Short mmCIF file of C-alpha atoms in Angstrom, two decimals:
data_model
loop_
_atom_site.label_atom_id
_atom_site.label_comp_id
_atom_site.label_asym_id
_atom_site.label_seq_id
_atom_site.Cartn_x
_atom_site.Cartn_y
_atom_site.Cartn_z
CA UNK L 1 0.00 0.00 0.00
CA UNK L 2 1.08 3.58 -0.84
CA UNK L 3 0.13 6.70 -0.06
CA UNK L 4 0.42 9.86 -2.28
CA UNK L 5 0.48 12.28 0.76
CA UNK L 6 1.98 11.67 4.20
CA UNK L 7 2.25 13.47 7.39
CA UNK L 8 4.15 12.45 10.33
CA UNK L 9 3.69 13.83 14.01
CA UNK L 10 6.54 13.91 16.58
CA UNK L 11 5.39 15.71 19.50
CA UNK L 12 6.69 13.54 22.29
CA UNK L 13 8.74 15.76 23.62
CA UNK L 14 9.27 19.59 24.26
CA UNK L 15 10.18 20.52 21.27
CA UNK L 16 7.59 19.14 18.32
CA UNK L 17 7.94 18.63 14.16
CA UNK L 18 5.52 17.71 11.99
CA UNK L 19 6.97 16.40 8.32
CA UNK L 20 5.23 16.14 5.00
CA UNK L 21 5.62 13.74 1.61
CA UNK L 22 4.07 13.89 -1.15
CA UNK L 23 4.57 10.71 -3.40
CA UNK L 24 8.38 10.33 -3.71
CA UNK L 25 9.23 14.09 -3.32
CA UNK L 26 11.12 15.92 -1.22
CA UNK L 27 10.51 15.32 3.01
CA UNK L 28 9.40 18.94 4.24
CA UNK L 29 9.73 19.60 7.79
CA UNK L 30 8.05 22.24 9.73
CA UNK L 31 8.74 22.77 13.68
CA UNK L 32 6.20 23.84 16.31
CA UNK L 33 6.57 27.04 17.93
CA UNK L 34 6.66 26.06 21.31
CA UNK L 35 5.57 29.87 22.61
CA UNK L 36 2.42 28.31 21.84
CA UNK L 37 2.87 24.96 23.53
CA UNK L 38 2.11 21.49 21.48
CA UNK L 39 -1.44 22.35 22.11
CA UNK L 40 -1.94 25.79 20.73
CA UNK L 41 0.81 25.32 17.61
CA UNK L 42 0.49 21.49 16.05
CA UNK L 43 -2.73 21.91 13.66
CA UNK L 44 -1.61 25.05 12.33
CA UNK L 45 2.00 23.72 12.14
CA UNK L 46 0.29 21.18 9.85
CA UNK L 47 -1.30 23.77 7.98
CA UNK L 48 1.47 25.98 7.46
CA UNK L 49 3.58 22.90 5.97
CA UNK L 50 0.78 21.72 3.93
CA UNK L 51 0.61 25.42 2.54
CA UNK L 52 4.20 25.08 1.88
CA UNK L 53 4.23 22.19 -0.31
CA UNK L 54 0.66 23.31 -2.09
CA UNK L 55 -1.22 20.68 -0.94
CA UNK L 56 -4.65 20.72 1.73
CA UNK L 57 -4.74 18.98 4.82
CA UNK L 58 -7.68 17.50 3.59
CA UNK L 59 -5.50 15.72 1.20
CA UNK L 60 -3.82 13.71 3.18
CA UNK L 61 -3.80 9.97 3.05
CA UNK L 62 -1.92 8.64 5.90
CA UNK L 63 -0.55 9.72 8.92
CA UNK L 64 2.04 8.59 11.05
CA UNK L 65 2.47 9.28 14.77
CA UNK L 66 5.18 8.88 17.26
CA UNK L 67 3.47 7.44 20.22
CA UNK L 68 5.25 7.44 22.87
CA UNK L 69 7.22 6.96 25.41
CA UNK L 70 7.26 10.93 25.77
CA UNK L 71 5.80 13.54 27.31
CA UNK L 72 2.22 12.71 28.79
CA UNK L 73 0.42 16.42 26.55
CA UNK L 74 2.81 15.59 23.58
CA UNK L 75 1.70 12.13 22.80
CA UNK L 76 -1.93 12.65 23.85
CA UNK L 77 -2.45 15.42 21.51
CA UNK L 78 -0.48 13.71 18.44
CA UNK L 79 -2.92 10.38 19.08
CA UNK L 80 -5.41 12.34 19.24
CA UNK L 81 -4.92 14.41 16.24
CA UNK L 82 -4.31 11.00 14.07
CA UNK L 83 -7.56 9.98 15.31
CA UNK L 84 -9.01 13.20 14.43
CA UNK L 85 -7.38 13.31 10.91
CA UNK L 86 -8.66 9.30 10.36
CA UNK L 87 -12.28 10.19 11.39
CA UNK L 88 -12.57 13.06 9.59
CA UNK L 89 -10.31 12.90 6.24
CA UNK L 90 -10.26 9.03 6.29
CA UNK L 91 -6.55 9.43 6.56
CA UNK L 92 -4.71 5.72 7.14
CA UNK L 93 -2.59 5.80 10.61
CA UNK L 94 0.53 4.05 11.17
CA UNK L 95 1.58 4.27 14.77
CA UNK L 96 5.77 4.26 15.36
CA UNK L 97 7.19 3.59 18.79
CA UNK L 98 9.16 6.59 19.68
CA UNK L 99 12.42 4.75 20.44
CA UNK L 100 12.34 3.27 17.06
CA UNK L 101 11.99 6.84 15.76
CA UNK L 102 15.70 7.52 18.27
CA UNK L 103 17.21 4.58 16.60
CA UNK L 104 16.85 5.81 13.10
CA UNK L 105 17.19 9.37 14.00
CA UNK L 106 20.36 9.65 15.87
CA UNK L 107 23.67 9.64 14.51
CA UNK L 108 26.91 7.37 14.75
CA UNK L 109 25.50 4.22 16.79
CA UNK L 110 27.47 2.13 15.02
CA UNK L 111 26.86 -1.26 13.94
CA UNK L 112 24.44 -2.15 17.42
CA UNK L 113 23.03 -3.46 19.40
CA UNK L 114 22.07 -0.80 20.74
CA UNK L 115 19.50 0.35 23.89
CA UNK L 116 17.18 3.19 23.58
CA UNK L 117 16.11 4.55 27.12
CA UNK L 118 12.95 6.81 27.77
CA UNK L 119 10.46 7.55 30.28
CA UNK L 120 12.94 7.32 33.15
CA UNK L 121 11.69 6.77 36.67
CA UNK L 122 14.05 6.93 39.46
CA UNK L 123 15.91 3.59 38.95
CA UNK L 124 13.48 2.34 36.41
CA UNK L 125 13.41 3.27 32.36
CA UNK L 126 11.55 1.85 29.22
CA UNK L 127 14.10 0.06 27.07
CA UNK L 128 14.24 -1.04 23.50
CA UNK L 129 16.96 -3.20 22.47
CA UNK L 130 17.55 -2.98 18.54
CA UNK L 131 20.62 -4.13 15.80
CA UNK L 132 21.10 -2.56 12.48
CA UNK L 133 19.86 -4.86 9.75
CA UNK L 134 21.41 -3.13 5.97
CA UNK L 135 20.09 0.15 6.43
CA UNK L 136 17.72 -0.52 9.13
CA UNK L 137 17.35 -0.57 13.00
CA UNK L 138 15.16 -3.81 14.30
CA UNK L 139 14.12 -4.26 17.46
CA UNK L 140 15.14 -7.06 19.35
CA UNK L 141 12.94 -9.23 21.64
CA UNK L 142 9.96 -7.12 23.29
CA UNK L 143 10.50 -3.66 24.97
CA UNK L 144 10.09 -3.54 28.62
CA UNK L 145 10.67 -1.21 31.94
CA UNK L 146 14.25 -2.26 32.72
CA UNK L 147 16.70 -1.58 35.47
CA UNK L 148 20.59 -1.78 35.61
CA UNK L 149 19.90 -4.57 37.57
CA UNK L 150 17.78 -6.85 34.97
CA UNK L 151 18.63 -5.35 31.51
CA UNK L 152 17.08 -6.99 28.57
CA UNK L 153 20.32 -7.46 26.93
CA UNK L 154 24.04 -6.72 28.65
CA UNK L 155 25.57 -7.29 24.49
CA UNK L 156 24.48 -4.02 23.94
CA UNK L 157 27.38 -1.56 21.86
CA UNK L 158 25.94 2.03 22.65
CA UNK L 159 23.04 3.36 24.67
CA UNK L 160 20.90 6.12 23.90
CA UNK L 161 19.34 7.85 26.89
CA UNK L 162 18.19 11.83 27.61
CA UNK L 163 19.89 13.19 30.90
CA UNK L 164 17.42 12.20 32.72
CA UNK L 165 18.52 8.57 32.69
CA UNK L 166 19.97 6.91 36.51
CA UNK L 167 23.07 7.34 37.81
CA UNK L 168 23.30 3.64 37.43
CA UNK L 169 23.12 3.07 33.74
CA UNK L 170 25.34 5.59 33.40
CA UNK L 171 27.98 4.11 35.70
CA UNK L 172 26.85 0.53 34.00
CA UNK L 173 28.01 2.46 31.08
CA UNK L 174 31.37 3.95 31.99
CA UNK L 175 32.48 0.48 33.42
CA UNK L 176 31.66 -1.59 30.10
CA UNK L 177 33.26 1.03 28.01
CA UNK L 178 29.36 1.93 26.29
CA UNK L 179 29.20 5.02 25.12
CA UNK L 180 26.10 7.09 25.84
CA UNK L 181 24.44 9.14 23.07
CA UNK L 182 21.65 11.89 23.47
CA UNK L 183 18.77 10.97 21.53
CA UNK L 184 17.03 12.66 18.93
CA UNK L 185 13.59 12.87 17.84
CA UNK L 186 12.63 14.26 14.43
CA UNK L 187 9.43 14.01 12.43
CA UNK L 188 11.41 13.00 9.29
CA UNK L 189 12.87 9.60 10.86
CA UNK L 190 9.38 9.30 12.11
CA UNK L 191 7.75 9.49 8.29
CA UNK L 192 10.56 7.35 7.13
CA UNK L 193 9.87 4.65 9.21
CA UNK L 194 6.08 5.45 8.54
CA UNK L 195 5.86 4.78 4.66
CA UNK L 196 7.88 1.84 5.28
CA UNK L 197 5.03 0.33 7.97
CA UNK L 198 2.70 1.65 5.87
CA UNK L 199 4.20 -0.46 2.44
CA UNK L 200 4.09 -3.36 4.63
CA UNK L 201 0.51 -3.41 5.89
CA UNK L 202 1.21 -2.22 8.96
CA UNK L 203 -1.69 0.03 9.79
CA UNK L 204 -3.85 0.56 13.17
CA UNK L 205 -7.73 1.43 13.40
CA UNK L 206 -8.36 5.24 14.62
CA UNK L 207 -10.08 2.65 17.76
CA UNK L 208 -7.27 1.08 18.54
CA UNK L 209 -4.73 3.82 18.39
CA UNK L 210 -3.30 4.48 22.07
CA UNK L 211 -0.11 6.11 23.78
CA UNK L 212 2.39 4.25 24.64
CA UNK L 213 2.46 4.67 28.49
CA UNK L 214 5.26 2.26 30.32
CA UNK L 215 3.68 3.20 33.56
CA UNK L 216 -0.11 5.02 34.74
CA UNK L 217 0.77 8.88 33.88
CA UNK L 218 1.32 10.70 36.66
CA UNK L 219 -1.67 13.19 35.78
CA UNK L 220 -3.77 9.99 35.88
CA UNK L 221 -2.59 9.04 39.43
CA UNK L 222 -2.86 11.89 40.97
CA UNK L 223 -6.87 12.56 39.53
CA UNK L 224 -7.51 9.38 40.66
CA UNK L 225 -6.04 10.04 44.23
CA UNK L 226 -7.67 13.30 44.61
CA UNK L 227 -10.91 11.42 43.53
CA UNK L 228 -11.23 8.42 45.43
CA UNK L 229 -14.88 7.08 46.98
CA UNK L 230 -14.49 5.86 50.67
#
């Protein structure tokens, strides 16, 4: 399957990119002006890029969406536009893990494996074990919440983690001779990957499109706290 017009949303963390494709053209990239917040700035970001390449949003024909681990607003609001854009435009989605969107996006990680880190939480982080296959990053084995102390794979050749990851991987690191890399998110990697889910059938319902939350959000513990029946 093929689509002549794509969109891809990265919005899971503070700073946000949408990217457009039309057929085999150029990739057009258009950041979010974060004055605004992720909120205020993503539809019109979408607009303005769509303007840019002479196209309509209505056009559209698939769209692919980072979805998480990240930030609890930023991947809300990009699931929620997908579905919006699905229901509305009868745009295809194809979701894309955001640590497969790191992988592909971040330069010089060598040959692999490597481990992808998000969504850090004290001692605890979401890992995502990959090797390059050709051109490609795969993910090895199923991605989990991890600790130094049970890793999903100790064979691992770099790590990628923001500097929010433990003290403890990092030592883990320094001892093994790993070296540590800063990820990066962009909405280009994440429309790469996209078309390439997208030519191999790999599609998901605007119904059965979620976040990818390793743990309850906060937000979500805290409402439920406050609003507890005796």
């Amino acid at each position: 399957m093929t689509a002549t017009t794509m969109l891809a949303i990265e919005t899971s963390q503070r700073q946000g990119e949408v990217a457009l494709q039309v057929g085999d053209g150029a990739i057009e990239v258009e950041a979010l002006q974060m004055e605004r917040g992720h909120d205020d700035d993503l539809m019109p970001a979408i607009a303005r890029l769509a303007a840019r390449v002479n196209v309509t949003p209505q056009s559209i024909d698939a769209v692919c969406v980072s979805i998480g681990p990240g930030g609890f607003t930023g991947i809300r609001l990009a699931v929620v536009t997908a579905k919006m854009l699905a229901l509305s435009i009868g745009a295809t989605i194809v979701a894309v893990p955001s640590a497969e969107i790191v992988a592909h996006g971040t330069p010089d990680l060598g040959s692999g494996p490597i481990m992808v880190a998000l969504a850090t939480k004290r001692e605890s982080f979401w890992s995502t074990v990959l090797h390059r296959h050709e051109d490609d990053w795969v993910v090895v084995g199923t991605p989990c919440l991890a600790t130094i102390d049970a890793l999903p794979s100790s064979d691992v050749r770099a790590i990628v983690a923001d500097n929010h990851a433990p003290e403890s991987l990092r030592a883990w690191a320094t001892s093994s001779d790993v070296p540590v890399h800063a990820p990066v998110f962009t909405a280009r990697a994440a429309l790469v990957l996209g078309r390439q889910r997208l030519g191999a059938g790999l599609t998901t319902n605007a119904a059965s499109l979620e976040p990818l939350y390793p743990r309850p959000p906060e937000a979500v513990t805290l409402w439920e706290q406050r609003h507890q029946t005796p």
